[in-house]
Amino acid sequence: MELIFEKSKPGRCAVTVPQSDVPEVTLHEAIGNKYLRTELDLPEVAEIDLIRHYTNLSRRNFGVDLGFYPLGSCTMKYNPKANENAAALPGFTGLHPYADDDAAQGNLQLLDEMQRYLCNIFGMAAFTLQPAAGAHGELTGVMMIKKYFEKKGEKRRRIIIPDAAHGTNPASSALCGFEVVTLRSNPDGGVDINHLRSLMTRDVAALMLTNPNTLGFFERNIEEVARIIHAQGGLLYGDGANSNAFLGIARPGDIGFDVIQLNLHKTFSTPHGGGGPGSGPVGVSKALVDFLPIPRIVHTGKGFQWSGDFPDTIGRVRTFYGNFNVIVKAYTYIRSLGAHGLRHATEMAVLNANYVKEKLKPHFDLPYDRVCMHECVFSGSRQVAENGVHTTDIAKRLIDFGYHPPTIYFPLIVPEAIMIEPTETESRETLDAFCEAMIIIAGEAKANPQKLKDAPLTTPVCRLDEVLAARKPDVCWKRA
Ligand SMILES: *Cc1c(COP(=O)(O)O)cnc(C)c1O
């Protein structure tokens, strides 16, 4: 495809600028020669060429509105357009971030209600909506944990993290100055309880646990895990990025979690990845409320107000209201589904993942064969051993069938991992067609392994050298 610069023809223009109704000022007068760019090499194209260029570019992209997107742990569910309509209301988009509290009552009320809904759904004492994404929420949560122990006068240097965890967990802990200790998984895909007992000392601030974990399993011994941590005065942190596995069924606060971060952009259906910004609210138990970021919303005789009057706070972690429009979309999702709808979404997410797991089980290795929650993890080990075909080749071949590949090579404890999260928004026909494609690919691995190694075969560019692309990205274009 030609670049827009290559399509440029001098003198073409896609807009007609209206007659000026103010006195003209030359650029030299306005900004002075020092700052004036003399060579501004902008593309010149007609409106139709401009429209075609960007429309064609967008068609080279893949999104959940185009096809099935089973990227495990990322929860690429369909994002209802009602959410977008609500977020686009002028009262939300037009409010100045510095507007007085008096002028922002409706928006503050929405934030306040959202915090209450989340407290209710997750069983926590309070929530902050400030963090801009999941990893940012983790950082906020760990900062609060750190402050909690400082306030108690306890020096705790370590955080325990299971070997199946998302890479952001150790990163967030290390950023706060904690030493990360790795906890082994048991053969069942859960926490190795004896290993946990041996690691848990009064030097450990917290266990950071993803539940269900990245293998898609709900921790069978979660109450025992909470007891072991709390018995030594430690805190239980929950990575709640993938909460659509238990909405309306289990509440982390009831189970014993002291802190939990959510990903509104996964669980509560707002576009993410290349499609939009995130939001990573953090919920805390009573013991940690004082450390929440400021400002917090308080309700006074004069209505809702921002207040910074919390002496033990960790401070601000993001400007203004957080990613407000993401919060509006997630709020709309919660309101439109209601309590029963959220529970139903969870049930369908779990059913869909188990459906895919059972259909593909005869064709791919399933290292942990038990009922899963929102996602299932296969291994491509059989295909490597029998046909020399790797998981990466299977993923690339799926593109030819019109699917976004699943998450691969994560979690790290599964060799050649293929992590599939269908989400609740997909029909049985879609799941059947996807499984059929996977089964065809398993057959091709035996019959024609080279085809998989060359895949994708139907895209504008075929197999790329990913290492070269990452190490020496060629993103500059110079006019010939
Ligand atoms: C996505 C994810 C994160 C990180 O969330 P971001 O919004 O990408 O920062 C953390 N933990 C788990 C389990 C996740 O799936």
mmCIF file of C-alpha atoms and ligand atoms in Angstrom, residues 73-74 133-136 138 166 168-169 210 214 239 241-242 261 263 265-266, ligand 1:
data_model
loop_
_atom_site.group_PDB
_atom_site.id
_atom_site.type_symbol
_atom_site.label_atom_id
_atom_site.label_comp_id
_atom_site.label_asym_id
_atom_site.label_seq_id
_atom_site.Cartn_x
_atom_site.Cartn_y
_atom_site.Cartn_z
ATOM 1 C CA SER A 73 -6.202 -13.002 29.753
ATOM 2 C CA CYS A 74 -7.048 -9.921 27.653
ATOM 3 C CA ALA A 133 -4.908 0.680 33.637
ATOM 4 C CA GLY A 134 -4.413 -2.674 35.328
ATOM 5 C CA ALA A 135 -0.688 -2.368 35.911
ATOM 6 C CA HIS A 136 -1.182 1.167 37.236
ATOM 7 C CA GLU A 138 -1.334 -2.841 40.801
ATOM 8 C CA HIS A 166 1.177 -11.847 34.820
ATOM 9 C CA THR A 168 3.136 -6.807 35.620
ATOM 10 C CA ASN A 169 2.789 -8.267 39.162
ATOM 11 C CA THR A 210 -4.535 -13.838 40.438
ATOM 12 C CA THR A 214 -3.732 -17.366 34.377
ATOM 13 C CA ASP A 239 -5.101 -9.224 40.552
ATOM 14 C CA ALA A 241 -7.937 -8.145 35.699
ATOM 15 C CA ASN A 242 -9.998 -11.157 34.676
ATOM 16 C CA GLN A 261 -7.356 -4.103 41.161
ATOM 17 C CA ASN A 263 -9.477 -3.811 34.571
ATOM 18 C CA HIS A 265 -11.371 -2.307 29.958
ATOM 19 C CA LYS A 266 -11.512 -6.092 30.171
HETATM 20 C C1 LIG B 1 -4.162 -7.447 31.466
HETATM 21 C C2 LIG B 1 -3.642 -7.918 32.752
HETATM 22 C C3 LIG B 1 -2.869 -7.073 33.577
HETATM 23 C C4 LIG B 1 -2.385 -5.691 33.140
HETATM 24 O O1 LIG B 1 -3.400 -4.810 32.802
HETATM 25 P P1 LIG B 1 -3.090 -3.516 31.882
HETATM 26 O O2 LIG B 1 -4.383 -2.783 31.841
HETATM 27 O O3 LIG B 1 -2.665 -4.058 30.550
HETATM 28 O O4 LIG B 1 -2.013 -2.731 32.539
HETATM 29 C C5 LIG B 1 -2.482 -7.557 34.810
HETATM 30 N N1 LIG B 1 -2.797 -8.795 35.211
HETATM 31 C C6 LIG B 1 -3.523 -9.654 34.441
HETATM 32 C C7 LIG B 1 -3.858 -11.011 34.962
HETATM 33 C C8 LIG B 1 -3.970 -9.242 33.183
HETATM 34 O O5 LIG B 1 -4.666 -10.083 32.410
#
